[in-house]
């Protein structure tokens, strides 16, 4: 993972000068439920060289070999090991913990308190620095962090400006498949993704959603190669003002249910009136709900196995105790 020319292994060029060898970077991991922390790691790894290769581990993600050695010992010894700066505030373990909370009524303390909802700011941040809709601390978002993830591209003449909107919670392959299909609709697509605020997602998805707050969802979507721009806190209804402001030529939605707006109206009424609305089938049946259900199911099965094992071990101990008592 050395910079160009550092290895000195390039071949001769015209005039006898050595041609720098391309730096090929290897980065590996389990990458379970890929989130913006993973995206940030890969972004940093890519900046270390010219070509990035990503290795995905099997379901047993280990950091030691069978003989107990560090799996990166060889490259560390060779001086070819580099570490990426960890993204604070997110991990797969943390996200799993949030999903497991969905088996409990962890938002019940605010469900009845409409005044509390009314006076929280637009970013869904409560007075103690926790989102009342996700139940987790909000990391400190900065413009620099957004710039690192954003494409920085402006729409160009001839671009087809396509608008999509949603929660994009736990940004997953189903979302990517949808955005890829949308991207294929035009020769020069410029996709703008509208992300709803936490409280809006909470309204149409239910009291346990979203899992990720607006800041986290913003970075996750910005990391997608098909997305050119993100509207942070987009209105639920796709209004004439929004369409005119961004000069939108096409509005797309997936095959998931469209929940009516607060007043019962269709949030896509205006783009439908303009005949610029299109349903897009991603071909994927993966949803955030399915991921959450899978996590909870696996956790319950794990707990059941542990309880069964503990009961068996207890029965053995009791049997041994009875034998000892009979001897005496």
PDB file of C-alpha atoms in Angstrom:
ATOM      1  CA  UNK A   1       0.000   0.000   0.000  1.00  0.00           C
ATOM      2  CA  UNK A   2       2.775   2.392  -0.886  1.00  0.00           C
ATOM      3  CA  UNK A   3       2.317   5.543  -2.899  1.00  0.00           C
ATOM      4  CA  UNK A   4       3.181   5.584  -6.594  1.00  0.00           C
ATOM      5  CA  UNK A   5       6.890   5.209  -7.214  1.00  0.00           C
ATOM      6  CA  UNK A   6       7.705   4.405  -3.574  1.00  0.00           C
ATOM      7  CA  UNK A   7       8.305   0.744  -4.319  1.00  0.00           C
ATOM      8  CA  UNK A   8      10.638   1.579  -7.175  1.00  0.00           C
ATOM      9  CA  UNK A   9       9.419  -1.382  -9.180  1.00  0.00           C
ATOM     10  CA  UNK A  10       8.259   0.362 -12.314  1.00  0.00           C
ATOM     11  CA  UNK A  11       9.513  -0.541 -15.755  1.00  0.00           C
ATOM     12  CA  UNK A  12      11.551   1.723 -18.014  1.00  0.00           C
ATOM     13  CA  UNK A  13       9.869   4.450 -20.023  1.00  0.00           C
ATOM     14  CA  UNK A  14      11.016   6.622 -22.902  1.00  0.00           C
ATOM     15  CA  UNK A  15      14.238   8.339 -21.900  1.00  0.00           C
ATOM     16  CA  UNK A  16      15.063   5.674 -19.313  1.00  0.00           C
ATOM     17  CA  UNK A  17      12.785   7.005 -16.571  1.00  0.00           C
ATOM     18  CA  UNK A  18      10.925   4.425 -14.465  1.00  0.00           C
ATOM     19  CA  UNK A  19       7.159   4.241 -14.845  1.00  0.00           C
ATOM     20  CA  UNK A  20       5.445   4.294 -11.425  1.00  0.00           C
ATOM     21  CA  UNK A  21       3.590   1.083 -10.673  1.00  0.00           C
ATOM     22  CA  UNK A  22      -0.140   1.394  -9.900  1.00  0.00           C
ATOM     23  CA  UNK A  23      -0.779   0.975  -6.189  1.00  0.00           C
ATOM     24  CA  UNK A  24      -3.278  -1.829  -5.594  1.00  0.00           C
ATOM     25  CA  UNK A  25      -4.973  -1.651  -2.196  1.00  0.00           C
ATOM     26  CA  UNK A  26      -6.598  -4.626  -0.470  1.00  0.00           C
ATOM     27  CA  UNK A  27      -9.308  -4.097   2.144  1.00  0.00           C
ATOM     28  CA  UNK A  28     -11.381  -6.861   3.729  1.00  0.00           C
ATOM     29  CA  UNK A  29     -14.148  -7.416   6.248  1.00  0.00           C
ATOM     30  CA  UNK A  30     -17.506  -9.019   6.888  1.00  0.00           C
ATOM     31  CA  UNK A  31     -19.480  -5.929   5.753  1.00  0.00           C
ATOM     32  CA  UNK A  32     -22.692  -7.171   7.324  1.00  0.00           C
ATOM     33  CA  UNK A  33     -25.467  -4.614   6.798  1.00  0.00           C
ATOM     34  CA  UNK A  34     -23.211  -2.179   4.952  1.00  0.00           C
ATOM     35  CA  UNK A  35     -23.534   1.292   6.490  1.00  0.00           C
ATOM     36  CA  UNK A  36     -21.869   4.678   6.079  1.00  0.00           C
ATOM     37  CA  UNK A  37     -19.056   3.592   8.411  1.00  0.00           C
ATOM     38  CA  UNK A  38     -18.119   0.890   5.907  1.00  0.00           C
ATOM     39  CA  UNK A  39     -18.455   3.393   3.066  1.00  0.00           C
ATOM     40  CA  UNK A  40     -16.119   5.793   4.847  1.00  0.00           C
ATOM     41  CA  UNK A  41     -13.563   3.020   5.370  1.00  0.00           C
ATOM     42  CA  UNK A  42     -13.626   2.092   1.678  1.00  0.00           C
ATOM     43  CA  UNK A  43     -13.397   5.751   0.691  1.00  0.00           C
ATOM     44  CA  UNK A  44     -10.249   6.127   2.798  1.00  0.00           C
ATOM     45  CA  UNK A  45      -8.780   2.879   1.463  1.00  0.00           C
ATOM     46  CA  UNK A  46      -9.401   3.962  -2.126  1.00  0.00           C
ATOM     47  CA  UNK A  47      -7.532   7.214  -1.481  1.00  0.00           C
ATOM     48  CA  UNK A  48      -4.429   5.231  -0.490  1.00  0.00           C
ATOM     49  CA  UNK A  49      -3.807   3.959  -4.002  1.00  0.00           C
ATOM     50  CA  UNK A  50      -4.977   3.597  -7.572  1.00  0.00           C
ATOM     51  CA  UNK A  51      -7.013   0.401  -7.458  1.00  0.00           C
ATOM     52  CA  UNK A  52      -9.103  -0.984  -4.592  1.00  0.00           C
ATOM     53  CA  UNK A  53      -9.905  -4.665  -4.138  1.00  0.00           C
ATOM     54  CA  UNK A  54     -12.440  -5.519  -1.415  1.00  0.00           C
ATOM     55  CA  UNK A  55     -12.534  -8.981   0.174  1.00  0.00           C
ATOM     56  CA  UNK A  56     -15.765 -10.129   1.830  1.00  0.00           C
ATOM     57  CA  UNK A  57     -15.341 -12.730   4.575  1.00  0.00           C
ATOM     58  CA  UNK A  58     -17.491 -15.808   5.006  1.00  0.00           C
ATOM     59  CA  UNK A  59     -20.046 -15.930   7.874  1.00  0.00           C
ATOM     60  CA  UNK A  60     -17.273 -16.605  10.380  1.00  0.00           C
ATOM     61  CA  UNK A  61     -15.516 -13.155  10.544  1.00  0.00           C
ATOM     62  CA  UNK A  62     -12.321 -13.768  12.530  1.00  0.00           C
ATOM     63  CA  UNK A  63      -9.188 -11.724  13.218  1.00  0.00           C
ATOM     64  CA  UNK A  64      -6.996 -14.680  14.279  1.00  0.00           C
ATOM     65  CA  UNK A  65      -5.754 -17.692  12.308  1.00  0.00           C
ATOM     66  CA  UNK A  66      -6.377 -21.242  13.544  1.00  0.00           C
ATOM     67  CA  UNK A  67      -2.986 -21.202  15.292  1.00  0.00           C
ATOM     68  CA  UNK A  68      -3.838 -17.981  17.123  1.00  0.00           C
ATOM     69  CA  UNK A  69      -1.852 -15.533  15.011  1.00  0.00           C
ATOM     70  CA  UNK A  70      -2.984 -12.100  13.852  1.00  0.00           C
ATOM     71  CA  UNK A  71      -4.415 -12.535  10.353  1.00  0.00           C
ATOM     72  CA  UNK A  72      -2.599  -9.364   9.277  1.00  0.00           C
ATOM     73  CA  UNK A  73       0.745 -10.348  10.827  1.00  0.00           C
ATOM     74  CA  UNK A  74       2.487 -10.993   7.502  1.00  0.00           C
ATOM     75  CA  UNK A  75       1.612  -7.662   5.909  1.00  0.00           C
ATOM     76  CA  UNK A  76       2.356  -5.825   9.153  1.00  0.00           C
ATOM     77  CA  UNK A  77       5.832  -7.388   9.237  1.00  0.00           C
ATOM     78  CA  UNK A  78       6.360  -6.351   5.626  1.00  0.00           C
ATOM     79  CA  UNK A  79       5.392  -2.765   6.438  1.00  0.00           C
ATOM     80  CA  UNK A  80       2.424  -2.880   4.066  1.00  0.00           C
ATOM     81  CA  UNK A  81      -0.394  -2.557   6.606  1.00  0.00           C
ATOM     82  CA  UNK A  82      -2.401   0.649   7.016  1.00  0.00           C
ATOM     83  CA  UNK A  83      -5.444   1.404   9.152  1.00  0.00           C
ATOM     84  CA  UNK A  84      -8.373   3.598   8.156  1.00  0.00           C
ATOM     85  CA  UNK A  85      -9.766   6.061  10.649  1.00  0.00           C
ATOM     86  CA  UNK A  86     -12.866   4.617  12.302  1.00  0.00           C
ATOM     87  CA  UNK A  87     -16.173   6.405  11.797  1.00  0.00           C
ATOM     88  CA  UNK A  88     -17.469   7.288  15.233  1.00  0.00           C
ATOM     89  CA  UNK A  89     -21.093   6.716  16.198  1.00  0.00           C
ATOM     90  CA  UNK A  90     -21.948   3.688  14.082  1.00  0.00           C
ATOM     91  CA  UNK A  91     -21.241  -0.033  13.930  1.00  0.00           C
ATOM     92  CA  UNK A  92     -23.094  -3.128  12.825  1.00  0.00           C
ATOM     93  CA  UNK A  93     -23.376  -4.179  16.476  1.00  0.00           C
ATOM     94  CA  UNK A  94     -24.946  -0.830  17.355  1.00  0.00           C
ATOM     95  CA  UNK A  95     -27.483  -1.072  14.514  1.00  0.00           C
ATOM     96  CA  UNK A  96     -28.403  -4.627  15.535  1.00  0.00           C
ATOM     97  CA  UNK A  97     -28.946  -3.383  19.085  1.00  0.00           C
ATOM     98  CA  UNK A  98     -31.330  -0.700  17.830  1.00  0.00           C
ATOM     99  CA  UNK A  99     -33.319  -3.289  15.866  1.00  0.00           C
ATOM    100  CA  UNK A 100     -33.551  -5.619  18.848  1.00  0.00           C
ATOM    101  CA  UNK A 101     -35.117  -2.761  20.803  1.00  0.00           C
ATOM    102  CA  UNK A 102     -38.041  -3.019  18.412  1.00  0.00           C
ATOM    103  CA  UNK A 103     -39.302  -5.953  20.447  1.00  0.00           C
ATOM    104  CA  UNK A 104     -39.918  -3.436  23.236  1.00  0.00           C
ATOM    105  CA  UNK A 105     -42.022  -0.253  23.349  1.00  0.00           C
ATOM    106  CA  UNK A 106     -38.984   2.013  23.623  1.00  0.00           C
ATOM    107  CA  UNK A 107     -40.833   5.017  22.216  1.00  0.00           C
ATOM    108  CA  UNK A 108     -43.883   4.670  24.446  1.00  0.00           C
ATOM    109  CA  UNK A 109     -42.776   7.487  26.722  1.00  0.00           C
ATOM    110  CA  UNK A 110     -43.289  10.052  23.960  1.00  0.00           C
ATOM    111  CA  UNK A 111     -46.238   8.599  22.053  1.00  0.00           C
ATOM    112  CA  UNK A 112     -48.775  10.511  24.109  1.00  0.00           C
ATOM    113  CA  UNK A 113     -46.705  13.666  24.514  1.00  0.00           C
ATOM    114  CA  UNK A 114     -47.745  15.672  21.462  1.00  0.00           C
ATOM    115  CA  UNK A 115     -46.333  18.869  22.962  1.00  0.00           C
ATOM    116  CA  UNK A 116     -42.893  17.244  23.090  1.00  0.00           C
ATOM    117  CA  UNK A 117     -43.120  16.378  19.407  1.00  0.00           C
ATOM    118  CA  UNK A 118     -44.316  19.883  18.562  1.00  0.00           C
ATOM    119  CA  UNK A 119     -41.324  21.622  20.098  1.00  0.00           C
ATOM    120  CA  UNK A 120     -38.487  19.352  18.961  1.00  0.00           C
ATOM    121  CA  UNK A 121     -36.442  20.863  16.170  1.00  0.00           C
ATOM    122  CA  UNK A 122     -36.635  19.775  12.548  1.00  0.00           C
ATOM    123  CA  UNK A 123     -33.716  17.408  12.850  1.00  0.00           C
ATOM    124  CA  UNK A 124     -35.615  15.302  15.362  1.00  0.00           C
ATOM    125  CA  UNK A 125     -33.206  16.102  18.180  1.00  0.00           C
ATOM    126  CA  UNK A 126     -34.626  16.180  21.667  1.00  0.00           C
ATOM    127  CA  UNK A 127     -33.459  18.418  24.545  1.00  0.00           C
ATOM    128  CA  UNK A 128     -31.016  15.764  25.815  1.00  0.00           C
ATOM    129  CA  UNK A 129     -29.296  15.251  22.466  1.00  0.00           C
ATOM    130  CA  UNK A 130     -31.232  12.077  21.665  1.00  0.00           C
ATOM    131  CA  UNK A 131     -33.680  11.653  18.829  1.00  0.00           C
ATOM    132  CA  UNK A 132     -37.160  10.935  20.216  1.00  0.00           C
ATOM    133  CA  UNK A 133     -37.903   8.950  17.054  1.00  0.00           C
ATOM    134  CA  UNK A 134     -34.801   6.756  16.836  1.00  0.00           C
ATOM    135  CA  UNK A 135     -33.992   6.669  20.542  1.00  0.00           C
ATOM    136  CA  UNK A 136     -30.252   7.060  19.896  1.00  0.00           C
ATOM    137  CA  UNK A 137     -27.723   9.846  20.254  1.00  0.00           C
ATOM    138  CA  UNK A 138     -27.162  11.975  17.202  1.00  0.00           C
ATOM    139  CA  UNK A 139     -23.534  12.191  16.150  1.00  0.00           C
ATOM    140  CA  UNK A 140     -22.195  15.638  15.423  1.00  0.00           C
ATOM    141  CA  UNK A 141     -22.816  16.190  11.734  1.00  0.00           C
ATOM    142  CA  UNK A 142     -20.411  18.531   9.980  1.00  0.00           C
ATOM    143  CA  UNK A 143     -20.296  20.057   6.520  1.00  0.00           C
ATOM    144  CA  UNK A 144     -16.874  18.452   6.004  1.00  0.00           C
ATOM    145  CA  UNK A 145     -18.304  14.988   6.610  1.00  0.00           C
ATOM    146  CA  UNK A 146     -21.045  15.593   4.060  1.00  0.00           C
ATOM    147  CA  UNK A 147     -18.504  16.919   1.547  1.00  0.00           C
ATOM    148  CA  UNK A 148     -16.444  13.736   1.940  1.00  0.00           C
ATOM    149  CA  UNK A 149     -19.441  11.651   0.884  1.00  0.00           C
ATOM    150  CA  UNK A 150     -21.055  13.991  -1.659  1.00  0.00           C
ATOM    151  CA  UNK A 151     -20.377  13.789  -5.380  1.00  0.00           C
ATOM    152  CA  UNK A 152     -20.138  17.569  -5.715  1.00  0.00           C
ATOM    153  CA  UNK A 153     -21.611  17.395  -9.212  1.00  0.00           C
ATOM    154  CA  UNK A 154     -24.018  20.013 -10.501  1.00  0.00           C
ATOM    155  CA  UNK A 155     -26.673  19.180 -13.116  1.00  0.00           C
ATOM    156  CA  UNK A 156     -25.373  19.701 -16.624  1.00  0.00           C
ATOM    157  CA  UNK A 157     -27.232  20.681 -19.819  1.00  0.00           C
ATOM    158  CA  UNK A 158     -28.892  17.596 -21.215  1.00  0.00           C
ATOM    159  CA  UNK A 159     -29.120  15.831 -17.838  1.00  0.00           C
ATOM    160  CA  UNK A 160     -32.392  14.140 -16.920  1.00  0.00           C
ATOM    161  CA  UNK A 161     -33.124  15.261 -13.361  1.00  0.00           C
ATOM    162  CA  UNK A 162     -34.857  12.417 -11.542  1.00  0.00           C
ATOM    163  CA  UNK A 163     -36.337  12.779  -8.072  1.00  0.00           C
ATOM    164  CA  UNK A 164     -36.879   9.900  -5.645  1.00  0.00           C
ATOM    165  CA  UNK A 165     -37.959  10.155  -2.016  1.00  0.00           C
ATOM    166  CA  UNK A 166     -38.249   7.971   1.047  1.00  0.00           C
ATOM    167  CA  UNK A 167     -36.753   6.978   4.375  1.00  0.00           C
ATOM    168  CA  UNK A 168     -33.869   4.935   2.929  1.00  0.00           C
ATOM    169  CA  UNK A 169     -33.482   3.467   6.415  1.00  0.00           C
ATOM    170  CA  UNK A 170     -30.715   0.878   6.918  1.00  0.00           C
ATOM    171  CA  UNK A 171     -29.625   1.604   3.352  1.00  0.00           C
ATOM    172  CA  UNK A 172     -29.410  -1.855   1.769  1.00  0.00           C
ATOM    173  CA  UNK A 173     -29.111  -3.719  -1.536  1.00  0.00           C
ATOM    174  CA  UNK A 174     -32.842  -3.306  -2.191  1.00  0.00           C
ATOM    175  CA  UNK A 175     -32.348   0.463  -2.189  1.00  0.00           C
ATOM    176  CA  UNK A 176     -29.265   0.139  -4.403  1.00  0.00           C
ATOM    177  CA  UNK A 177     -31.124  -2.074  -6.890  1.00  0.00           C
ATOM    178  CA  UNK A 178     -33.925   0.499  -7.065  1.00  0.00           C
ATOM    179  CA  UNK A 179     -31.538   3.407  -7.606  1.00  0.00           C
ATOM    180  CA  UNK A 180     -29.652   1.447 -10.255  1.00  0.00           C
ATOM    181  CA  UNK A 181     -32.904   0.826 -12.161  1.00  0.00           C
ATOM    182  CA  UNK A 182     -33.755   4.521 -11.890  1.00  0.00           C
ATOM    183  CA  UNK A 183     -30.271   5.406 -13.108  1.00  0.00           C
ATOM    184  CA  UNK A 184     -30.846   3.269 -16.210  1.00  0.00           C
ATOM    185  CA  UNK A 185     -33.953   5.250 -17.209  1.00  0.00           C
ATOM    186  CA  UNK A 186     -31.953   8.031 -18.844  1.00  0.00           C
ATOM    187  CA  UNK A 187     -28.782   8.460 -20.864  1.00  0.00           C
ATOM    188  CA  UNK A 188     -27.525  11.220 -18.566  1.00  0.00           C
ATOM    189  CA  UNK A 189     -29.350  10.807 -15.246  1.00  0.00           C
ATOM    190  CA  UNK A 190     -28.956  13.203 -12.326  1.00  0.00           C
ATOM    191  CA  UNK A 191     -30.671  11.563  -9.359  1.00  0.00           C
ATOM    192  CA  UNK A 192     -31.824  13.657  -6.408  1.00  0.00           C
ATOM    193  CA  UNK A 193     -32.866  11.666  -3.330  1.00  0.00           C
ATOM    194  CA  UNK A 194     -35.272  13.314  -0.899  1.00  0.00           C
ATOM    195  CA  UNK A 195     -34.856  12.050   2.678  1.00  0.00           C
ATOM    196  CA  UNK A 196     -37.744  12.521   5.085  1.00  0.00           C
ATOM    197  CA  UNK A 197     -37.122  13.781   8.601  1.00  0.00           C
ATOM    198  CA  UNK A 198     -37.221  11.261  11.461  1.00  0.00           C
ATOM    199  CA  UNK A 199     -40.637  12.395  12.677  1.00  0.00           C
ATOM    200  CA  UNK A 200     -42.122  12.037   9.180  1.00  0.00           C
ATOM    201  CA  UNK A 201     -40.767   8.498   8.829  1.00  0.00           C
ATOM    202  CA  UNK A 202     -42.102   7.792  12.293  1.00  0.00           C
ATOM    203  CA  UNK A 203     -45.557   8.928  11.164  1.00  0.00           C
ATOM    204  CA  UNK A 204     -45.893   6.645   8.136  1.00  0.00           C
ATOM    205  CA  UNK A 205     -43.708   3.721   9.239  1.00  0.00           C
ATOM    206  CA  UNK A 206     -44.701   3.383  12.897  1.00  0.00           C
ATOM    207  CA  UNK A 207     -43.347   4.216  16.333  1.00  0.00           C
ATOM    208  CA  UNK A 208     -40.226   2.046  16.056  1.00  0.00           C
ATOM    209  CA  UNK A 209     -38.892   3.665  12.898  1.00  0.00           C
ATOM    210  CA  UNK A 210     -36.548   4.965  11.641  1.00  0.00           C
ATOM    211  CA  UNK A 211     -33.641   2.849  12.875  1.00  0.00           C
ATOM    212  CA  UNK A 212     -31.096   5.389  11.598  1.00  0.00           C
ATOM    213  CA  UNK A 213     -31.529   9.106  12.124  1.00  0.00           C
ATOM    214  CA  UNK A 214     -31.592  11.729   9.376  1.00  0.00           C
ATOM    215  CA  UNK A 215     -27.847  12.439   9.599  1.00  0.00           C
ATOM    216  CA  UNK A 216     -26.921   8.768   9.267  1.00  0.00           C
ATOM    217  CA  UNK A 217     -29.349   8.176   6.425  1.00  0.00           C
ATOM    218  CA  UNK A 218     -27.957  11.217   4.591  1.00  0.00           C
ATOM    219  CA  UNK A 219     -24.406   9.845   4.584  1.00  0.00           C
ATOM    220  CA  UNK A 220     -25.600   6.357   3.643  1.00  0.00           C
ATOM    221  CA  UNK A 221     -27.447   7.608   0.555  1.00  0.00           C
ATOM    222  CA  UNK A 222     -24.698  10.040  -0.453  1.00  0.00           C
ATOM    223  CA  UNK A 223     -22.272   7.114  -0.513  1.00  0.00           C
ATOM    224  CA  UNK A 224     -24.272   5.497  -3.330  1.00  0.00           C
ATOM    225  CA  UNK A 225     -22.714   6.055  -6.759  1.00  0.00           C
ATOM    226  CA  UNK A 226     -26.104   6.517  -8.439  1.00  0.00           C
ATOM    227  CA  UNK A 227     -27.094   9.494  -6.273  1.00  0.00           C
ATOM    228  CA  UNK A 228     -25.930  12.976  -7.266  1.00  0.00           C
ATOM    229  CA  UNK A 229     -27.666  15.047  -4.583  1.00  0.00           C
ATOM    230  CA  UNK A 230     -29.665  14.628  -1.369  1.00  0.00           C
ATOM    231  CA  UNK A 231     -32.445  16.839  -0.033  1.00  0.00           C
ATOM    232  CA  UNK A 232     -32.142  16.599   3.762  1.00  0.00           C
ATOM    233  CA  UNK A 233     -35.606  16.706   5.285  1.00  0.00           C
ATOM    234  CA  UNK A 234     -37.587  16.640   2.056  1.00  0.00           C
ATOM    235  CA  UNK A 235     -41.351  17.295   2.307  1.00  0.00           C
ATOM    236  CA  UNK A 236     -43.442  14.141   2.224  1.00  0.00           C
ATOM    237  CA  UNK A 237     -45.643  15.495  -0.569  1.00  0.00           C
ATOM    238  CA  UNK A 238     -43.757  16.143  -3.806  1.00  0.00           C
ATOM    239  CA  UNK A 239     -44.907  19.708  -4.349  1.00  0.00           C
ATOM    240  CA  UNK A 240     -44.912  21.978  -7.384  1.00  0.00           C
ATOM    241  CA  UNK A 241     -42.357  24.213  -5.647  1.00  0.00           C
ATOM    242  CA  UNK A 242     -39.980  21.287  -5.174  1.00  0.00           C
ATOM    243  CA  UNK A 243     -40.343  20.141  -8.780  1.00  0.00           C
ATOM    244  CA  UNK A 244     -39.805  23.644 -10.148  1.00  0.00           C
ATOM    245  CA  UNK A 245     -36.897  24.461  -7.825  1.00  0.00           C
ATOM    246  CA  UNK A 246     -34.868  21.403  -8.865  1.00  0.00           C
ATOM    247  CA  UNK A 247     -36.196  21.412 -12.455  1.00  0.00           C
ATOM    248  CA  UNK A 248     -37.288  17.798 -12.056  1.00  0.00           C
ATOM    249  CA  UNK A 249     -38.210  15.974 -15.259  1.00  0.00           C
ATOM    250  CA  UNK A 250     -39.090  12.596 -13.755  1.00  0.00           C
ATOM    251  CA  UNK A 251     -40.284  11.371 -10.339  1.00  0.00           C
ATOM    252  CA  UNK A 252     -39.861   7.686  -9.455  1.00  0.00           C
ATOM    253  CA  UNK A 253     -41.102   5.433  -6.683  1.00  0.00           C
ATOM    254  CA  UNK A 254     -40.542   1.744  -5.989  1.00  0.00           C
ATOM    255  CA  UNK A 255     -43.183  -0.956  -5.687  1.00  0.00           C
ATOM    256  CA  UNK A 256     -43.640  -0.439  -1.942  1.00  0.00           C
ATOM    257  CA  UNK A 257     -46.855   1.015  -0.515  1.00  0.00           C
ATOM    258  CA  UNK A 258     -47.353   4.771  -0.727  1.00  0.00           C
ATOM    259  CA  UNK A 259     -48.885   5.989   2.539  1.00  0.00           C
ATOM    260  CA  UNK A 260     -51.247   8.999   2.193  1.00  0.00           C
ATOM    261  CA  UNK A 261     -50.138  12.381   3.516  1.00  0.00           C
ATOM    262  CA  UNK A 262     -51.469  13.723   6.837  1.00  0.00           C
ATOM    263  CA  UNK A 263     -54.558  15.142   5.110  1.00  0.00           C
ATOM    264  CA  UNK A 264     -55.231  11.885   3.271  1.00  0.00           C
ATOM    265  CA  UNK A 265     -53.964  13.156  -0.081  1.00  0.00           C
ATOM    266  CA  UNK A 266     -51.631  11.349  -2.483  1.00  0.00           C
ATOM    267  CA  UNK A 267     -48.061  12.650  -1.943  1.00  0.00           C
ATOM    268  CA  UNK A 268     -47.374  12.115  -5.662  1.00  0.00           C
ATOM    269  CA  UNK A 269     -50.475  13.966  -6.862  1.00  0.00           C
ATOM    270  CA  UNK A 270     -48.533  16.831  -8.478  1.00  0.00           C
ATOM    271  CA  UNK A 271     -46.013  14.748 -10.484  1.00  0.00           C
ATOM    272  CA  UNK A 272     -48.883  12.503 -11.598  1.00  0.00           C
ATOM    273  CA  UNK A 273     -50.795  15.599 -12.757  1.00  0.00           C
ATOM    274  CA  UNK A 274     -47.728  16.599 -14.779  1.00  0.00           C
ATOM    275  CA  UNK A 275     -47.414  13.052 -16.175  1.00  0.00           C
ATOM    276  CA  UNK A 276     -43.842  12.729 -14.911  1.00  0.00           C
ATOM    277  CA  UNK A 277     -44.451  10.001 -12.298  1.00  0.00           C
ATOM    278  CA  UNK A 278     -43.163   6.466 -12.853  1.00  0.00           C
ATOM    279  CA  UNK A 279     -43.198   3.288 -10.763  1.00  0.00           C
ATOM    280  CA  UNK A 280     -39.925   1.359 -10.900  1.00  0.00           C
ATOM    281  CA  UNK A 281     -39.600  -2.329 -10.069  1.00  0.00           C
ATOM    282  CA  UNK A 282     -36.151  -2.969  -8.598  1.00  0.00           C
ATOM    283  CA  UNK A 283     -36.525  -6.732  -8.916  1.00  0.00           C
ATOM    284  CA  UNK A 284     -35.530  -7.070  -5.249  1.00  0.00           C
ATOM    285  CA  UNK A 285     -37.867  -8.055  -2.441  1.00  0.00           C
ATOM    286  CA  UNK A 286     -35.500  -6.968   0.335  1.00  0.00           C
ATOM    287  CA  UNK A 287     -36.904  -4.272   2.602  1.00  0.00           C
ATOM    288  CA  UNK A 288     -35.874  -2.648   5.867  1.00  0.00           C
ATOM    289  CA  UNK A 289     -38.738  -4.487   7.564  1.00  0.00           C
ATOM    290  CA  UNK A 290     -37.416  -7.857   6.371  1.00  0.00           C
ATOM    291  CA  UNK A 291     -33.933  -7.092   7.703  1.00  0.00           C
ATOM    292  CA  UNK A 292     -35.350  -6.128  11.089  1.00  0.00           C
ATOM    293  CA  UNK A 293     -37.500  -9.277  11.205  1.00  0.00           C
ATOM    294  CA  UNK A 294     -34.464 -11.425  10.314  1.00  0.00           C
ATOM    295  CA  UNK A 295     -32.367  -9.874  13.081  1.00  0.00           C
ATOM    296  CA  UNK A 296     -35.089 -10.347  15.704  1.00  0.00           C
ATOM    297  CA  UNK A 297     -35.780 -13.933  14.559  1.00  0.00           C
ATOM    298  CA  UNK A 298     -32.089 -14.853  14.768  1.00  0.00           C
ATOM    299  CA  UNK A 299     -31.807 -13.280  18.207  1.00  0.00           C
ATOM    300  CA  UNK A 300     -34.815 -15.165  19.554  1.00  0.00           C
ATOM    301  CA  UNK A 301     -33.455 -18.440  18.142  1.00  0.00           C
ATOM    302  CA  UNK A 302     -30.079 -17.721  19.738  1.00  0.00           C
ATOM    303  CA  UNK A 303     -31.688 -17.072  23.113  1.00  0.00           C
ATOM    304  CA  UNK A 304     -33.783 -20.255  22.822  1.00  0.00           C
ATOM    305  CA  UNK A 305     -30.656 -22.336  22.101  1.00  0.00           C
ATOM    306  CA  UNK A 306     -28.866 -20.797  25.077  1.00  0.00           C
ATOM    307  CA  UNK A 307     -31.814 -21.456  27.377  1.00  0.00           C
ATOM    308  CA  UNK A 308     -31.965 -25.077  26.210  1.00  0.00           C
ATOM    309  CA  UNK A 309     -28.226 -25.485  26.754  1.00  0.00           C
ATOM    310  CA  UNK A 310     -28.381 -23.914  30.213  1.00  0.00           C
ATOM    311  CA  UNK A 311     -31.313 -26.135  31.177  1.00  0.00           C
ATOM    312  CA  UNK A 312     -29.366 -29.241  30.073  1.00  0.00           C
ATOM    313  CA  UNK A 313     -26.266 -28.167  32.000  1.00  0.00           C
ATOM    314  CA  UNK A 314     -28.371 -27.485  35.089  1.00  0.00           C
ATOM    315  CA  UNK A 315     -29.971 -30.924  34.826  1.00  0.00           C
ATOM    316  CA  UNK A 316     -26.510 -32.545  34.680  1.00  0.00           C
ATOM    317  CA  UNK A 317     -25.335 -30.593  37.726  1.00  0.00           C
ATOM    318  CA  UNK A 318     -28.438 -31.573  39.692  1.00  0.00           C
ATOM    319  CA  UNK A 319     -27.968 -35.222  38.746  1.00  0.00           C
ATOM    320  CA  UNK A 320     -24.332 -35.113  39.905  1.00  0.00           C
ATOM    321  CA  UNK A 321     -25.401 -33.498  43.165  1.00  0.00           C
ATOM    322  CA  UNK A 322     -27.964 -36.225  43.778  1.00  0.00           C
ATOM    323  CA  UNK A 323     -25.274 -38.882  43.236  1.00  0.00           C
ATOM    324  CA  UNK A 324     -23.007 -37.165  45.722  1.00  0.00           C
ATOM    325  CA  UNK A 325     -25.836 -36.938  48.254  1.00  0.00           C
ATOM    326  CA  UNK A 326     -26.598 -40.676  47.839  1.00  0.00           C
ATOM    327  CA  UNK A 327     -22.950 -41.539  48.491  1.00  0.00           C
ATOM    328  CA  UNK A 328     -23.096 -39.728  51.809  1.00  0.00           C
TER     329      UNK A 328
END
